[in-house]
Short mmCIF file of C-alpha atoms and ligand atoms in Angstrom, two decimals:
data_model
loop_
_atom_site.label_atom_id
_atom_site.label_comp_id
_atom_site.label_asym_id
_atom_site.label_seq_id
_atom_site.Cartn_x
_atom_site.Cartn_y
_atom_site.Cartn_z
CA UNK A 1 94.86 110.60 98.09
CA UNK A 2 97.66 110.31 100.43
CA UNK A 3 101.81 110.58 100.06
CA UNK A 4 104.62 109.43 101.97
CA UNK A 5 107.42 112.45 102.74
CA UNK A 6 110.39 111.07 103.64
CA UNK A 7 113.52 112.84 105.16
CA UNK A 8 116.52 110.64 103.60
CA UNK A 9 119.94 109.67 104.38
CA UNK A 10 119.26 107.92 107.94
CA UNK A 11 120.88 104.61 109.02
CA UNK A 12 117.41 102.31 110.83
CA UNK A 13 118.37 100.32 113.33
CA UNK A 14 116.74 98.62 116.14
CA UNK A 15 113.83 95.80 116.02
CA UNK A 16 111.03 95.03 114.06
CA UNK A 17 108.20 92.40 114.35
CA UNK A 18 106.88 91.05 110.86
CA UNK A 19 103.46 91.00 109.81
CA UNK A 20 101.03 87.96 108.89
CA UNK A 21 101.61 87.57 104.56
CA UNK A 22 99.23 88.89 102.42
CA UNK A 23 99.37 86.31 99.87
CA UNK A 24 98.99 83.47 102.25
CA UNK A 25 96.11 85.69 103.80
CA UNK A 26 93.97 87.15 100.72
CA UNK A 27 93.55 82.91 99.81
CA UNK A 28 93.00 81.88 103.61
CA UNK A 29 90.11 84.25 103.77
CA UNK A 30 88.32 83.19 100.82
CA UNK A 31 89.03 79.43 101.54
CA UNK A 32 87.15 80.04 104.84
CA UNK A 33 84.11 80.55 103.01
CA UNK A 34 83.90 76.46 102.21
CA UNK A 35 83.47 76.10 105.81
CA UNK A 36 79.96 74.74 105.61
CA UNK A 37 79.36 74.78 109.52
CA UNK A 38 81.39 76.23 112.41
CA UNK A 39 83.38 79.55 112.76
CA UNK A 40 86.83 80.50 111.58
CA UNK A 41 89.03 82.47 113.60
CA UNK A 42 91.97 83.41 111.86
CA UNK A 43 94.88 84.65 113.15
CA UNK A 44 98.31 86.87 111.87
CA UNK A 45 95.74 88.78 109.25
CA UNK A 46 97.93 91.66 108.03
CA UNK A 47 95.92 95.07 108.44
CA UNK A 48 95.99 95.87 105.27
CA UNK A 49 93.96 97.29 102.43
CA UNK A 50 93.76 93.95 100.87
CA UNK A 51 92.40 91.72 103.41
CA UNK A 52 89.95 94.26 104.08
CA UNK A 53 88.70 94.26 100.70
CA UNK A 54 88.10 90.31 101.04
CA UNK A 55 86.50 90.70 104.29
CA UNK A 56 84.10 93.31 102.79
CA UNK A 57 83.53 90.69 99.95
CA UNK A 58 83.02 87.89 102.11
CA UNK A 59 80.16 89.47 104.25
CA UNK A 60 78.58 90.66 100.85
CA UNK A 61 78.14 86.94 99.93
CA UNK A 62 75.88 86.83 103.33
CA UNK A 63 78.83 85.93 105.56
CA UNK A 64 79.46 87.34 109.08
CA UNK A 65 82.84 88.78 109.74
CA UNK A 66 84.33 90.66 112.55
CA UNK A 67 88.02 92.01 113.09
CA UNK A 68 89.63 92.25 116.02
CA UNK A 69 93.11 93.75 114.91
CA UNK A 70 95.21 90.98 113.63
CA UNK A 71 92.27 88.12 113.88
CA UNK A 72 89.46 87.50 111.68
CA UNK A 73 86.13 85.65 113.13
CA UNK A 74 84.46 83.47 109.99
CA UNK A 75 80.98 82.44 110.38
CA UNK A 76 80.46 81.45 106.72
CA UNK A 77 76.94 79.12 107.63
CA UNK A 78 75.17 82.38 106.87
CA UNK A 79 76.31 82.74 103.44
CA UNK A 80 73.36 82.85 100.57
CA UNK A 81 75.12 84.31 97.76
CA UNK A 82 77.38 82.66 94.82
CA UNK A 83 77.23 85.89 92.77
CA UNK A 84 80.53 87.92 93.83
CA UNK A 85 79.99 91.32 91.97
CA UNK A 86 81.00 94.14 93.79
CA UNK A 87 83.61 97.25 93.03
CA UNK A 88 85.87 95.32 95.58
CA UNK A 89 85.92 91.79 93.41
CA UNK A 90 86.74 93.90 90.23
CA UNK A 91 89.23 95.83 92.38
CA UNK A 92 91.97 93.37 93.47
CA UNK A 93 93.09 90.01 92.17
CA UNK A 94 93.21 87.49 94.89
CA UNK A 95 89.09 87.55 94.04
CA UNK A 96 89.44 84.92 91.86
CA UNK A 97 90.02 82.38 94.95
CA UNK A 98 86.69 82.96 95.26
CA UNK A 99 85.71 80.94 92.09
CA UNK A 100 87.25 78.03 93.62
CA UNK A 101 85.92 78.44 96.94
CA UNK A 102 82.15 78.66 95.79
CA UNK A 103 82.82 76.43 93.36
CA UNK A 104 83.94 73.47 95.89
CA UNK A 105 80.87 74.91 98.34
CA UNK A 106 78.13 75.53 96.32
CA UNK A 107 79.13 73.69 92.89
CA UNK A 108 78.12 76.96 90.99
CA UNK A 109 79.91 80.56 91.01
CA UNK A 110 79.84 83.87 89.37
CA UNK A 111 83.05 86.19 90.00
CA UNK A 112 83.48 89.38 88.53
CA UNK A 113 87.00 89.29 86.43
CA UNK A 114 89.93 90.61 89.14
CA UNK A 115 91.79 93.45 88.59
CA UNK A 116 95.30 94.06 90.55
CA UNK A 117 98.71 95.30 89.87
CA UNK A 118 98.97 96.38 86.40
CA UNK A 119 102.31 94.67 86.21
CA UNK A 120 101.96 92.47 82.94
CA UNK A 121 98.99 90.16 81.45
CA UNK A 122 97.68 88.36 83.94
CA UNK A 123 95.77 85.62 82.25
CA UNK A 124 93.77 82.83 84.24
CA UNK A 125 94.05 80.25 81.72
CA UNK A 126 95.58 77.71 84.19
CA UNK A 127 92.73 78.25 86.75
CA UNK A 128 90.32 77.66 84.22
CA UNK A 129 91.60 74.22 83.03
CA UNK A 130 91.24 73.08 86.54
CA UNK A 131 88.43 73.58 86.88
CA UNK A 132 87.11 71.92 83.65
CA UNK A 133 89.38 68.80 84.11
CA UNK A 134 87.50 68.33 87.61
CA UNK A 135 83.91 68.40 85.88
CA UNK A 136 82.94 72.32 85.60
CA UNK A 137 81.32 74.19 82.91
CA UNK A 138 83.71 77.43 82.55
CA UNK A 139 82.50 80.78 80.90
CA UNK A 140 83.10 84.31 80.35
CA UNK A 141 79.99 85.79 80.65
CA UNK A 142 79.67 90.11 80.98
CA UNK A 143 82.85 90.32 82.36
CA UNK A 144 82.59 88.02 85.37
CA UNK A 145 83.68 84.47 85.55
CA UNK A 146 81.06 82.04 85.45
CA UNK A 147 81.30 78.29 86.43
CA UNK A 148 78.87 75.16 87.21
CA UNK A 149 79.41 71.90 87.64
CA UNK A 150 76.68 69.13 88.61
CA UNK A 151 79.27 67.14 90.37
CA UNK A 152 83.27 67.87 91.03
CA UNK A 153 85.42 64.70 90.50
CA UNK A 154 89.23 64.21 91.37
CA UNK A 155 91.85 63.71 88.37
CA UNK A 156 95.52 64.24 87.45
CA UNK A 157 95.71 67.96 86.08
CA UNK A 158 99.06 69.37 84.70
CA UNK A 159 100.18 72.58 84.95
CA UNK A 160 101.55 74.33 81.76
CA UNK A 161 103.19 76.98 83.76
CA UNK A 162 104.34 77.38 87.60
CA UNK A 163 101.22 79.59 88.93
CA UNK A 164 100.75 80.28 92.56
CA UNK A 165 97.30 81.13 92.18
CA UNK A 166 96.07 78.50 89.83
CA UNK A 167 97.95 75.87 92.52
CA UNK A 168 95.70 77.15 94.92
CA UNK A 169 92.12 77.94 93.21
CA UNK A 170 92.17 74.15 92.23
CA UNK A 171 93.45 73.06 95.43
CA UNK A 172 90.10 75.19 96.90
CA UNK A 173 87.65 73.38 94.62
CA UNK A 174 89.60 69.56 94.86
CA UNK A 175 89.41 70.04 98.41
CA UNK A 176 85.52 69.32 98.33
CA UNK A 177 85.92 67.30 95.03
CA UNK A 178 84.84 63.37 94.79
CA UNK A 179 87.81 61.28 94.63
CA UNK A 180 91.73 62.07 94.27
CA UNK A 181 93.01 64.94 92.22
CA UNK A 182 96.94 64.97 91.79
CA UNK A 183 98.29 68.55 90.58
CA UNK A 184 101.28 68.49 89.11
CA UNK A 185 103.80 71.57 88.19
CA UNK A 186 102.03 72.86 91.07
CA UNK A 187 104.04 76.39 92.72
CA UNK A 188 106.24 75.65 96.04
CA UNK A 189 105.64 79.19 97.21
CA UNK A 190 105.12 79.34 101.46
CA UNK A 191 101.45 80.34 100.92
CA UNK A 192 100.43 77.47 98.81
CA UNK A 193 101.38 75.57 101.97
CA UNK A 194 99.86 77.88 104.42
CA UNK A 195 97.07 77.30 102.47
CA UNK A 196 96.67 73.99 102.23
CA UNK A 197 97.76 73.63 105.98
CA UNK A 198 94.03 75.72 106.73
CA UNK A 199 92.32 73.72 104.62
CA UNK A 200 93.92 70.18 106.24
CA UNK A 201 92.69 71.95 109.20
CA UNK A 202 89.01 72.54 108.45
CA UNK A 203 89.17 68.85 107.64
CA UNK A 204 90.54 68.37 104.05
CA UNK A 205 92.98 65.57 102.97
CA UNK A 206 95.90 67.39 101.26
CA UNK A 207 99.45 66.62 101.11
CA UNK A 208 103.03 67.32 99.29
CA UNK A 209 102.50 70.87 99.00
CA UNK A 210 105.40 72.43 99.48
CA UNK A 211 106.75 69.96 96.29
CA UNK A 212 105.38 70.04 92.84
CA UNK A 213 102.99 67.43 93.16
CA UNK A 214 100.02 67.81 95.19
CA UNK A 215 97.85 64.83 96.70
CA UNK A 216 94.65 65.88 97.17
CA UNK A 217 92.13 63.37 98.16
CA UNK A 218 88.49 65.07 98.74
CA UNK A 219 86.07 65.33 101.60
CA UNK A 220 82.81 65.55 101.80
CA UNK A 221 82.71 69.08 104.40
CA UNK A 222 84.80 71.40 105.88
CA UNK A 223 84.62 73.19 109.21
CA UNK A 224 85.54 75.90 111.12
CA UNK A 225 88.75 75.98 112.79
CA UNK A 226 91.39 78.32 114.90
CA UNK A 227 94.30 78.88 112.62
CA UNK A 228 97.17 81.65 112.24
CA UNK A 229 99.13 82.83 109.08
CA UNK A 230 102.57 82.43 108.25
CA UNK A 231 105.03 85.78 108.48
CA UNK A 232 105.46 87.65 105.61
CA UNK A 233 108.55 86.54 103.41
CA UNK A 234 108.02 89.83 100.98
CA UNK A 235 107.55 92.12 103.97
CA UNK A 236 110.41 90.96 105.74
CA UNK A 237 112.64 90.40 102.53
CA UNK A 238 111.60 94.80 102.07
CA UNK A 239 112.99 95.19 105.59
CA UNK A 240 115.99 93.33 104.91
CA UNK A 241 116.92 95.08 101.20
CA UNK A 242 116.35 98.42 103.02
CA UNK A 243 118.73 97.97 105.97
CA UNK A 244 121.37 96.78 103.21
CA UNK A 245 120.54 100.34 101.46
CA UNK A 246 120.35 102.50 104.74
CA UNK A 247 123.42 100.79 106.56
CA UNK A 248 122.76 100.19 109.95
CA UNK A 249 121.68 96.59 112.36
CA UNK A 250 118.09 95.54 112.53
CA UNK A 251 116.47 92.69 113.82
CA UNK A 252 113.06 91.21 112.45
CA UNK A 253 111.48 89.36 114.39
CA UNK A 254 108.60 86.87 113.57
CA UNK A 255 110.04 85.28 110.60
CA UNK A 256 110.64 81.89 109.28
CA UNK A 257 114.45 82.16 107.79
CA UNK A 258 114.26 79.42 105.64
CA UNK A 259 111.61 81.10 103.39
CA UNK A 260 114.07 83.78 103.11
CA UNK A 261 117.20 81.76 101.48
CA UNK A 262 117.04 82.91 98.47
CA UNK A 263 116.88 86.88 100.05
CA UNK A 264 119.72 86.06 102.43
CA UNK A 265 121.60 84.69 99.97
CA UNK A 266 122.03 87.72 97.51
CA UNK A 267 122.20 89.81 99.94
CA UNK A 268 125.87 88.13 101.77
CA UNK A 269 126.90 87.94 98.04
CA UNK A 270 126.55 91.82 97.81
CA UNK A 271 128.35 91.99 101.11
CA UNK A 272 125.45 92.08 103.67
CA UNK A 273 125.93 89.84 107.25
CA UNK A 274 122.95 87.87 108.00
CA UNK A 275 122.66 85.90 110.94
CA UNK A 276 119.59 83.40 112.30
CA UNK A 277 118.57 83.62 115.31
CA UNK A 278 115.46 80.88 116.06
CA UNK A 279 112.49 82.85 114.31
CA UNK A 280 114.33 86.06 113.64
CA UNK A 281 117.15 87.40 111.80
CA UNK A 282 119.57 90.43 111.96
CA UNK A 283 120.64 92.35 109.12
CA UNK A 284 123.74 94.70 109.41
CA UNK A 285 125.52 96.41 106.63
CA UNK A 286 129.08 98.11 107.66
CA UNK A 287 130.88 98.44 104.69
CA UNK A 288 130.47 99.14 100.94
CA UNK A 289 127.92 96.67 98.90
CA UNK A 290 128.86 95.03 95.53
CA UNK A 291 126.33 95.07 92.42
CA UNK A 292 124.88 91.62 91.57
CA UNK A 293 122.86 89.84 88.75
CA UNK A 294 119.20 88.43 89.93
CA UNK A 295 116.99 86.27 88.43
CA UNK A 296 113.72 86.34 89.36
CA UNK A 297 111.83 82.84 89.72
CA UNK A 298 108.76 80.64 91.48
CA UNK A 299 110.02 79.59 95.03
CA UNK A 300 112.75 78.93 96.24
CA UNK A 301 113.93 80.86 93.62
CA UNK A 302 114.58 84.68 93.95
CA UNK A 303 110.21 86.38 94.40
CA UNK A 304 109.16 88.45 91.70
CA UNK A 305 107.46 90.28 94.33
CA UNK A 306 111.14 91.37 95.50
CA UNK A 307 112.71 92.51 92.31
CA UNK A 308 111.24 96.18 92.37
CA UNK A 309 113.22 96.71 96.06
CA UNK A 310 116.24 95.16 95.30
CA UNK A 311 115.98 97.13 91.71
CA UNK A 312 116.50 99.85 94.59
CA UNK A 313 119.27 98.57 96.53
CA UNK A 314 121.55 97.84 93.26
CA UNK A 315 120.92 101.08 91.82
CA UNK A 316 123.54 101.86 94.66
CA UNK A 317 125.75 98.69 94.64
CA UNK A 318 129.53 99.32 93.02
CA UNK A 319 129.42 98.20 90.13
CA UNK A 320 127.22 96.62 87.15
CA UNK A 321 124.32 94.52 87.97
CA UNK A 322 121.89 93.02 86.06
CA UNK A 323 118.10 91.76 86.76
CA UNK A 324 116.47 89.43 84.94
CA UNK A 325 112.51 89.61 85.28
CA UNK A 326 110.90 86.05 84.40
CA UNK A 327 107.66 86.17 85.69
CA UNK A 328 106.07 89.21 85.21
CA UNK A 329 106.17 90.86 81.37
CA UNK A 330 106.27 94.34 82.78
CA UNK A 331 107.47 94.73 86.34
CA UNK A 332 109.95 97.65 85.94
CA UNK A 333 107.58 100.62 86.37
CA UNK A 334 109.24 101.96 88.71
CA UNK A 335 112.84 102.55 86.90
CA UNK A 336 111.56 105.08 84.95
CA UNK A 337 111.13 106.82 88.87
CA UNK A 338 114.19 106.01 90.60
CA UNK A 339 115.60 107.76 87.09
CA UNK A 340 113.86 110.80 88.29
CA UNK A 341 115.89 110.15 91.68
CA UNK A 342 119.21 109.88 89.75
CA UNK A 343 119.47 106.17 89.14
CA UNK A 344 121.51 104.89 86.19
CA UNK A 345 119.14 101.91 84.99
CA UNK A 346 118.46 100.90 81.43
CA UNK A 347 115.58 98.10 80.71
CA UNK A 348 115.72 95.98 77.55
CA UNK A 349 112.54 93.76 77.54
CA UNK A 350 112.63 91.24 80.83
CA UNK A 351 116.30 92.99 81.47
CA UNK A 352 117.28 96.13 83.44
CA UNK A 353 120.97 96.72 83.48
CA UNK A 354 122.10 98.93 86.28
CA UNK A 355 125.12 101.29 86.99
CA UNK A 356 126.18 101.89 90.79
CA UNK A 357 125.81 104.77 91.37
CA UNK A 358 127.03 106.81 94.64
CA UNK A 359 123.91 108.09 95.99
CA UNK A 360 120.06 109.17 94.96
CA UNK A 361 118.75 112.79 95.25
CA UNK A 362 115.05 113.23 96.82
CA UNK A 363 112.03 113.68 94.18
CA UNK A 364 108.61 113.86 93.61
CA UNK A 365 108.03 110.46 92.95
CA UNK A 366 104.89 107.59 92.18
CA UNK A 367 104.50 104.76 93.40
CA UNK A 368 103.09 102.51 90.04
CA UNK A 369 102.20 99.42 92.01
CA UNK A 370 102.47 97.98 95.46
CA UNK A 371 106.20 96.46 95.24
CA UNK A 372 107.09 99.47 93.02
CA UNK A 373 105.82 101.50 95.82
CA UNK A 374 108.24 99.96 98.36
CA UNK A 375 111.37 100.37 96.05
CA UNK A 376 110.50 104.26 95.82
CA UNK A 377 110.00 103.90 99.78
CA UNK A 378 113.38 102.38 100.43
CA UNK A 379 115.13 104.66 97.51
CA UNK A 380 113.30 107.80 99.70
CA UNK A 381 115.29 106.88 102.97
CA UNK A 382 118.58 106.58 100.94
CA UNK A 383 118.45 109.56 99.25
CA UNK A 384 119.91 112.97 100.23
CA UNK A 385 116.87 115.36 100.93
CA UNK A 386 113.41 115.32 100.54
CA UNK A 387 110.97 112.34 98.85
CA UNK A 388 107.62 112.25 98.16
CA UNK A 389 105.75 109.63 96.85
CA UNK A 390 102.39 109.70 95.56
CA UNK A 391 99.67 107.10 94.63
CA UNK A 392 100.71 105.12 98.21
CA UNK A 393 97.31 103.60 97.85
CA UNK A 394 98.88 100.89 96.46
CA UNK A 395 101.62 100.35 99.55
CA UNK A 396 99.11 100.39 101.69
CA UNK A 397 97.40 97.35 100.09
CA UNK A 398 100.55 95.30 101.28
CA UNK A 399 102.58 96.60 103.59
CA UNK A 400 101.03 96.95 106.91
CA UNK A 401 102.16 100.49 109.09
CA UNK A 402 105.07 100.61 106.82
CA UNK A 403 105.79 104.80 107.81
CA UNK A 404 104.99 103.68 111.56
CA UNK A 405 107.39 100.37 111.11
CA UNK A 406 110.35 102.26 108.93
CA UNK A 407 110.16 104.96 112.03
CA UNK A 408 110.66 102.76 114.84
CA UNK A 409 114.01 102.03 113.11
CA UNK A 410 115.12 105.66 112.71
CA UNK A 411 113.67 107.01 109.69
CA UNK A 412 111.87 110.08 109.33
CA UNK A 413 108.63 109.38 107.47
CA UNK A 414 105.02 111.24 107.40
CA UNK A 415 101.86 111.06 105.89
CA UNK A 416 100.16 113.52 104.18
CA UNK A 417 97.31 114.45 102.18
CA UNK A 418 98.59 114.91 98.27
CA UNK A 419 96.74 118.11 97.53
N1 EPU B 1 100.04 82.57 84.40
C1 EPU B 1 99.47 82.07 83.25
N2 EPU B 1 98.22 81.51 83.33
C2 EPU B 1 97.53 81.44 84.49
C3 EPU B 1 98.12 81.96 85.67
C4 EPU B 1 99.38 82.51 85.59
O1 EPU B 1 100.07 82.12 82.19
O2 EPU B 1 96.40 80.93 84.49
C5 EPU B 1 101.39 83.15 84.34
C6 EPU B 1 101.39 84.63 84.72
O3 EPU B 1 101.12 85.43 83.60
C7 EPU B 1 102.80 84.81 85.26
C8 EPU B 1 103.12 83.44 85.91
O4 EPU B 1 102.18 82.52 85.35
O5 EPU B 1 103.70 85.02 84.21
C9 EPU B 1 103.00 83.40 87.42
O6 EPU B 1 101.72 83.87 87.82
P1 EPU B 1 101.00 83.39 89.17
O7 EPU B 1 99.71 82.78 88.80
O8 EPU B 1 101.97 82.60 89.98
O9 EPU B 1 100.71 84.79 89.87
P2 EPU B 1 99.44 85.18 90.67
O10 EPU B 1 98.93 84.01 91.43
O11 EPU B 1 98.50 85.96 89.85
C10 EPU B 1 100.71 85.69 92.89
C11 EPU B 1 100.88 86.88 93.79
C12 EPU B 1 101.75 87.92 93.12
C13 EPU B 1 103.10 87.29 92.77
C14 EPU B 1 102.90 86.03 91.92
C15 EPU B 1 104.19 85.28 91.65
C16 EPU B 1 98.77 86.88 94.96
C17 EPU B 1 97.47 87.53 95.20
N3 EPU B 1 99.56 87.45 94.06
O12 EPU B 1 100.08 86.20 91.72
O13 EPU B 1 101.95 88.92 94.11
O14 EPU B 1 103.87 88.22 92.03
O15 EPU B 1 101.99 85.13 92.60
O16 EPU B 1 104.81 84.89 92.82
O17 EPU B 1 99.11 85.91 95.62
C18 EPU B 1 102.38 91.03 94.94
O18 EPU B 1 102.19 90.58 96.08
O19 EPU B 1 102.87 92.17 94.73
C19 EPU B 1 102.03 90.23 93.77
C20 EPU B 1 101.87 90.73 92.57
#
């Protein structure tokens, strides 16, 4: 096991260039799967422990795969194998795209049940309905997902809750379905549309993502194409809360600024300048930040997947702020860590209330999960002294180079073994 050391209390400034996003990436990879002749070479593939762990699932299932830093070469023709069953399926969550993938392919899948951040219950519920309402038998069988279907056919299905994943695991299996399927309550997040976007270019009929109501009318293959992943709204959104907790200027470079309104936005509230430049934008704090309340909701709402950072950056604002967790039951793992660090944060059920305080004091820290592990990251290079955080196994399944990438802006961060 590895841990991050970092030296606190320096301003980062300078530039930095954004990776591809994971979420948009751990669904493009398995989506390339339904490519039924041709090759796939994907582009902007974050290095990171995540997309590796599809990869190495992918060429289990009889695919061949080869990376060449950021791009990913497909050849999915090969593949002879519906049965996805290995420690790397049971490890991390985004296997359960691969239910819809082989399900749209092959009309038949097994899936071992995905595991993840422990951040709340993650049921699959929505996924599941789906998938019966376009024609497939669905069952729990040993642990692994199991589902069969001698035919898929389009139809209106209705979301009972906003879920990114179930948007796109039925998108995957309508894509190759008979006939029109219509999801409604479908998620607006970037990657749905990224997504679908690959999948309209492999030859699939798709269109209003990016609304709540997806047309989706089906095709009868899909083929390989050349395609290359959105930035990475949660990496850059990390980059941006921790230049508004160092102080300091930094561009970031390779970013579309519209996915990051609702970022931006809390961040000039608190007293942060933001400017747009084209596809990057530059982040300076001079003066003193102000505590805020955030909500946490499905795009273009404030990302869940941002909460644990900013939990960070308001743990230093003047003032009271309060966070309001609605997505995840039990995202605040980390609080009981930046305590350890001198934080003044209370959490009552979905709510942490926060103090300002005036500064954090280096600790032996964990990080609990991977967004959890870039709060105690960004709370490390505010703090006076030392900070060590364990358990970075889970940063590095999301944030690619993030001690190399925090460096290059004037921190002080190594690696070490965590004896
Ligand atoms: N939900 C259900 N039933 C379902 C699916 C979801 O009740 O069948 C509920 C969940 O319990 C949750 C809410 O719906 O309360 C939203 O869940 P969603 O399905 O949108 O989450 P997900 O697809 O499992 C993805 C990201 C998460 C991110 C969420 C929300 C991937 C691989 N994961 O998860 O990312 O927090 O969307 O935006 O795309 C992360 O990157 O750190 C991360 C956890």
């Amino acid at each position: 096991m590895e841990k991050l050391i970092i030296n606190g209390g320096k301003p980062l400034n300078g530039d930095i260039e954004i990776s591809g996003a994971k979420n948009a990436a751990v669904a493009i990879l398995p989506a390339a799967i339904m490519a039924s002749k041709g090759i796939c070479v994907i582009d902007n593939i974050p290095q990171i422990s995540d997309t590796e762990c599809i990869e190495r699932i992918i060429h289990s299932l009889g695919a061949k795969v080869k990376r060449d830093k950021n791009t990913v070469t497909i050849d999915s023709t090969t593949i002879n194998n519906n049965d996805a069953n290995t420690e790397d399926v049971r490890r991390m969550r985004a296997s359960y795209y691969l239910i819809g993938a082989l399900l749209g392919r092959f009309k038949k899948a097994r899936v071992e049940m995905p595991g993840g951040c422990s951040i709340g219950v993650r049921p699959i519920d929505q996924h599941i309905k789906g998938f019966e309402a376009l024609g497939a038998k669905v069952t729990i069988e040993h642990g692994a997902v199991v589902v069969e279907a001698d035919e898929l056919v389009g139809t209106n299905i209705y979301f009972d809750v906003v879920s990114v994943g179930a948007t796109i695991n039925v998108m995957l299996a309508a894509a190759l379905a008979e006939g029109k399927t219509v999801l409604e309550n479908a998620a607006k997040e970037p990657h749905v549309v990224d997504v679908a976007n690959f999948l309209n270019t492999m030859g699939a009929d798709i269109k209003g993502t990016g609304t709540d109501v997806i047309k989706i009318n089906g095709v009868k293959e899909l083929s390989g194409c050349n395609y290359s992943v959105i930035p990475d709204q949660i990496e850059a959104g990390t980059y941006m809360i921790a230049v508004a907790a160092c102080g300091g200027k930094i561009n970031i470079n390779n970013v579309i600024p519209k996915h990051l309104e609702s970022i931006t936005a809390k961040l000039v509230e608190m007293g942060v300048d933001i400017s747009e430049n084209g596809d990057s934008i530059t982040v300076e704090r001079t003066g003193e930040i102000r505590g805020v309340n955030v909500k946490t909701l499905p795009y273009p709402g404030f990302p869940t997947d941002l909460q644990q950072p900013m939990t960070t950056l308001l743990s230093i604002a003047k003032g009271r702020s309060i966070v309001n967790e609605s997505i995840w039951e039990s995202r605040y793992k980390h609080v009981d860590e930046l305590k350890k660090m001198g934080a003044n944060i209370s959490v009552k059920n979905n709510l942490a209330i926060i103090e300002g305080v005036q500064n954090l004091s280096g600790a032996r820290v964990r990080a609990t999960d991977l967004r959890a592990g870039a709060a105690m990251v960004i709370a490390g290079l505010i703090a006076n002294g030392v900070t060590e955080v364990t358990n970075i196994e889970h940063i590095d399944r999301g944030y690619p180079f993030i001690e190399k990438k925090f460096n290059a802006l004037g921190a002080n961060i190594t690696r070490e073994i965590d004896n």
